[in-house]
mmCIF file with all atom_site columns, C-alpha atoms in Angstrom:
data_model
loop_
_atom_site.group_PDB
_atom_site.id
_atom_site.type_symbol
_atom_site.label_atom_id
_atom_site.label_alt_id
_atom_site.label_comp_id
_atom_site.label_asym_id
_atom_site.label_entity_id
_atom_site.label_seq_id
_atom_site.pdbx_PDB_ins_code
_atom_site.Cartn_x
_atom_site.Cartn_y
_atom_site.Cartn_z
_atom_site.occupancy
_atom_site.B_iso_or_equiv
_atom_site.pdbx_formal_charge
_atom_site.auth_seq_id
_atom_site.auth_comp_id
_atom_site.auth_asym_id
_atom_site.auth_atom_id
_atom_site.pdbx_PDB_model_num
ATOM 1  C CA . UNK G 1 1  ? 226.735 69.547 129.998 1.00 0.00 ? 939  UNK G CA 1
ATOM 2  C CA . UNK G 1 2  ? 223.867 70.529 127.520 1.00 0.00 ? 940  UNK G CA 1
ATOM 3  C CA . UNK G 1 3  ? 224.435 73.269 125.029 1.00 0.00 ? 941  UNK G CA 1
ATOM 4  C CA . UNK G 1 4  ? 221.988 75.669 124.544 1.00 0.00 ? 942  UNK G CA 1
ATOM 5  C CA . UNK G 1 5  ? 220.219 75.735 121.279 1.00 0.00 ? 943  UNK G CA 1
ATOM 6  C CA . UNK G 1 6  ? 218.147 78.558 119.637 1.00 0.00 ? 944  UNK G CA 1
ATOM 7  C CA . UNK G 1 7  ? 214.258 77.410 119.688 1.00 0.00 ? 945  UNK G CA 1
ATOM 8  C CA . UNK G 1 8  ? 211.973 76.929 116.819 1.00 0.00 ? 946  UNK G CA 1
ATOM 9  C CA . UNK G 1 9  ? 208.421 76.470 116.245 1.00 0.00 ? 947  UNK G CA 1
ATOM 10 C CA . UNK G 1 10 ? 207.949 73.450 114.227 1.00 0.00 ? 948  UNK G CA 1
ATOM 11 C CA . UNK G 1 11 ? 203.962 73.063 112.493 1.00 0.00 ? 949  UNK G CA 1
ATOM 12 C CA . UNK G 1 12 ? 203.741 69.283 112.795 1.00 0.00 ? 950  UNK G CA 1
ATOM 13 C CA . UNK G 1 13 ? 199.911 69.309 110.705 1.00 0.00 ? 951  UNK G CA 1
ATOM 14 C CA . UNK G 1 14 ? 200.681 68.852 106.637 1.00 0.00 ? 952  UNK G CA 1
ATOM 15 C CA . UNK G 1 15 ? 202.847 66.991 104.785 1.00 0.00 ? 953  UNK G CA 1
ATOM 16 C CA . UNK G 1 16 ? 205.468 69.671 104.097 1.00 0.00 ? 954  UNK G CA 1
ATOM 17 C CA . UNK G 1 17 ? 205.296 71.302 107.764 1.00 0.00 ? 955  UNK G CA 1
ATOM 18 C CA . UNK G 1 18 ? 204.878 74.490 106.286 1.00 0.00 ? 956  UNK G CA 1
ATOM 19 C CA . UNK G 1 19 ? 202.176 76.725 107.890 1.00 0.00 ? 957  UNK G CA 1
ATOM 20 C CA . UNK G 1 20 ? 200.074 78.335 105.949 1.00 0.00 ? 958  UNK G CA 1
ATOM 21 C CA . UNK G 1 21 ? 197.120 80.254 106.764 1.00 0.00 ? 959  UNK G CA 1
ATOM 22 C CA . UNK G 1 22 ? 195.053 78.045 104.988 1.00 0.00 ? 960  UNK G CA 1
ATOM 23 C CA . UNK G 1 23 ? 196.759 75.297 107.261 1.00 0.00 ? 961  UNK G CA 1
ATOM 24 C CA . UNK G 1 24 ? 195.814 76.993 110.546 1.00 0.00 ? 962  UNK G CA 1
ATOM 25 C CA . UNK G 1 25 ? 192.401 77.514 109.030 1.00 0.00 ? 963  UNK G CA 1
ATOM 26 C CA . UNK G 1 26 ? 191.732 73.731 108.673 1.00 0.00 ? 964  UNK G CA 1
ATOM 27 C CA . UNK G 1 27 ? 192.732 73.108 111.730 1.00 0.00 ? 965  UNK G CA 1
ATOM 28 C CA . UNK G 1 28 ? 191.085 75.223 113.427 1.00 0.00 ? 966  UNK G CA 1
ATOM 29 C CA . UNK G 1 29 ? 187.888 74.474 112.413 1.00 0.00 ? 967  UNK G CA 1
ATOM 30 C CA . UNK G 1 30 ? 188.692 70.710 112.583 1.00 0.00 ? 968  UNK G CA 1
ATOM 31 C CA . UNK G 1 31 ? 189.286 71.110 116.165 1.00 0.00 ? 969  UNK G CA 1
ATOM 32 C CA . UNK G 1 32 ? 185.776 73.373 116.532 1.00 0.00 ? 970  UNK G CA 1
ATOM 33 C CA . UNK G 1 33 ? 183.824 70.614 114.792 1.00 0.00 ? 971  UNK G CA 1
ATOM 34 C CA . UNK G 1 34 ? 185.314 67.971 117.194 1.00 0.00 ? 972  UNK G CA 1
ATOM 35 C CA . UNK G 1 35 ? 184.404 69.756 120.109 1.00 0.00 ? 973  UNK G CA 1
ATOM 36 C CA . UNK G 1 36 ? 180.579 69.746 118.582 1.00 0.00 ? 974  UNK G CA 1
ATOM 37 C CA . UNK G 1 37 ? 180.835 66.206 118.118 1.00 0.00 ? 975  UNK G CA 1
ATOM 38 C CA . UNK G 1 38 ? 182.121 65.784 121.784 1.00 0.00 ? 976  UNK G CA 1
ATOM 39 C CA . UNK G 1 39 ? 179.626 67.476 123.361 1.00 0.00 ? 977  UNK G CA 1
ATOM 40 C CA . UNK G 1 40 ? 176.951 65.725 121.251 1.00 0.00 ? 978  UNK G CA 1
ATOM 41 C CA . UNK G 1 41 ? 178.327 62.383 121.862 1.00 0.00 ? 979  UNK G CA 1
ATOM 42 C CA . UNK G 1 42 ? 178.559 63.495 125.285 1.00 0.00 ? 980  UNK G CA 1
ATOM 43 C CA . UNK G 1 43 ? 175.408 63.788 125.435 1.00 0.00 ? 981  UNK G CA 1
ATOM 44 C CA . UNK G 1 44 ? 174.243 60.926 123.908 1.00 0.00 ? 982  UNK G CA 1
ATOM 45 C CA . UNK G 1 45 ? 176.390 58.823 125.802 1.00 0.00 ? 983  UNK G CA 1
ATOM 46 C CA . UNK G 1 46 ? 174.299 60.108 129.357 1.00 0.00 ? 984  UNK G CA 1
ATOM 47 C CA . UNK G 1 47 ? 171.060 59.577 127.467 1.00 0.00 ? 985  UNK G CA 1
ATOM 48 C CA . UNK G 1 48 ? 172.365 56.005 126.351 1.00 0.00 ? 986  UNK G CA 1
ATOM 49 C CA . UNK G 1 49 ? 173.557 54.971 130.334 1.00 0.00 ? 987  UNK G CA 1
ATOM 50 C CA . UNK G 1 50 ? 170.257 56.719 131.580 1.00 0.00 ? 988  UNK G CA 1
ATOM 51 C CA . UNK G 1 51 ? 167.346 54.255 129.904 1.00 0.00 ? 989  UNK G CA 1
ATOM 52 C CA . UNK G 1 52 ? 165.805 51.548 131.110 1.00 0.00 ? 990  UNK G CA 1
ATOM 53 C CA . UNK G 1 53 ? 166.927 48.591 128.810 1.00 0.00 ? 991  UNK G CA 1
ATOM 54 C CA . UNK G 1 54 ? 169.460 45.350 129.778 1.00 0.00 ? 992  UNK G CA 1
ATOM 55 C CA . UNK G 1 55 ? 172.564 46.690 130.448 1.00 0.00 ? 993  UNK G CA 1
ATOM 56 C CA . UNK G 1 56 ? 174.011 44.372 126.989 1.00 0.00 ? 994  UNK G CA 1
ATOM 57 C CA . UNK G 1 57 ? 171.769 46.612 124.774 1.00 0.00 ? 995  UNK G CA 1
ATOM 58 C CA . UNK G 1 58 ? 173.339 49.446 126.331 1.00 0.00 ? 996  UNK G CA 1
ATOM 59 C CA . UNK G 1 59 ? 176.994 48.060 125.621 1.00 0.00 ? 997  UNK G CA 1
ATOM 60 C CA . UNK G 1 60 ? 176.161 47.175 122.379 1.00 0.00 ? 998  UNK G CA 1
ATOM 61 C CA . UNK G 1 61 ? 174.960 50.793 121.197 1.00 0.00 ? 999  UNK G CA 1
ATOM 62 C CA . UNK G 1 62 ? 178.071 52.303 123.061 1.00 0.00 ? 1000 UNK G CA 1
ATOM 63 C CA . UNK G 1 63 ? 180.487 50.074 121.073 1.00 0.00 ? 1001 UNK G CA 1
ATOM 64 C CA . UNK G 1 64 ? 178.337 51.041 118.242 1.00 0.00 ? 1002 UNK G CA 1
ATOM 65 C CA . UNK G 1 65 ? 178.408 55.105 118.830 1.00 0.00 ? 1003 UNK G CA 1
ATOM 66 C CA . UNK G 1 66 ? 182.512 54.479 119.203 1.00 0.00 ? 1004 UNK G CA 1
ATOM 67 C CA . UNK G 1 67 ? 182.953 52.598 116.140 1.00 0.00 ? 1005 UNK G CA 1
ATOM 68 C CA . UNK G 1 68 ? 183.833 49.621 118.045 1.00 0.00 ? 1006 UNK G CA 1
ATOM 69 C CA . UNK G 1 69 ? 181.743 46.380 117.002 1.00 0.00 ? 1007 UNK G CA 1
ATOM 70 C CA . UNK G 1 70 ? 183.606 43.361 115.168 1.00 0.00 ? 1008 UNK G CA 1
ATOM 71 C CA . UNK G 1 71 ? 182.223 43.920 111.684 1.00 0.00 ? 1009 UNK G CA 1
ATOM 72 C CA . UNK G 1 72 ? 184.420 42.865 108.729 1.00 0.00 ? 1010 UNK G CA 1
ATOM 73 C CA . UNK G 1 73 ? 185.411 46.311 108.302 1.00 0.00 ? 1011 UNK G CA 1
ATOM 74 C CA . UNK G 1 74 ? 186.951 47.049 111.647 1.00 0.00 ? 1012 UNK G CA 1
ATOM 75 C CA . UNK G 1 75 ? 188.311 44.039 112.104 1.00 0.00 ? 1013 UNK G CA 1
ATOM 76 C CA . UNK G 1 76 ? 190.209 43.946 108.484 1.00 0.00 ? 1014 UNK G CA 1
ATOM 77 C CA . UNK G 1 77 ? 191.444 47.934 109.537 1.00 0.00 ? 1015 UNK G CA 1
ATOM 78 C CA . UNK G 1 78 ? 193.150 45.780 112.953 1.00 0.00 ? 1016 UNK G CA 1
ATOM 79 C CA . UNK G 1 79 ? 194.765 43.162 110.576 1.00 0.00 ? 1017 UNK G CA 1
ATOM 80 C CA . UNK G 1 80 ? 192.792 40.102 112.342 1.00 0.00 ? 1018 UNK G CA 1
ATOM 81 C CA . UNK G 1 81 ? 190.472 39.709 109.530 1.00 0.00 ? 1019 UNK G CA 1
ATOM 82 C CA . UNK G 1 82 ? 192.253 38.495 106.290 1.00 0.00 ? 1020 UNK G CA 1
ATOM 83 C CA . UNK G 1 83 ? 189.358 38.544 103.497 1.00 0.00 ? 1021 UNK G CA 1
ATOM 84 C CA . UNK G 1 84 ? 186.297 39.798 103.566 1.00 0.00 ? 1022 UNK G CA 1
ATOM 85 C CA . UNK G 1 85 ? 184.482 36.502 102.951 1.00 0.00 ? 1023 UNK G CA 1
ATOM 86 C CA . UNK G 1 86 ? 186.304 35.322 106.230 1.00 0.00 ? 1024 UNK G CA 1
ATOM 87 C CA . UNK G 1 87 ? 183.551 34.074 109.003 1.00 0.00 ? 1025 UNK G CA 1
ATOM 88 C CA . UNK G 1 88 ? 183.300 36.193 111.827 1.00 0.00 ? 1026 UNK G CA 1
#
């Protein structure tokens, strides 16, 4: 049988978990600025699929617009890039 157990709010965003104003400030207008970004990308994303170049271009730019092409950089950040004078 469970026992019942008083609830608490926990603020998950900060090192110490302690809300502060200036906390739920920051967050806030994190999350605001990554719904702009959404919507832009959004945006770009139907302009991207809507051109008329080879679909590979396309790909290519996506990946790019994510942050996902195999440079140096991103692959070092996955750990399958060892040094940076490595061949890719």
């Amino acid at each position: 049988m469970l026992e019942a157990e008083k609830d608490e709010i926990l603020w998950c965003d900060g090192d110490d978990a302690v809300y502060t104003t200036r906390a739920g400030y920051n967050r806030l207008k994190e999350s605001i600025n990554q719904e702009i970004l959404e919507l832009d990308q959004i945006n770009a994303f139907r302009f991207l699929w809507g051109i008329q170049v080879p679909a590979k271009i396309k790909v290519f730019v996506w990946r790019l617009l994510l942050n996902r092409c195999a440079t140096k950089d991103q692959l070092k950040k996955r750990g399958l890039c060892t040094a940076m004078n490595d061949v890719v």
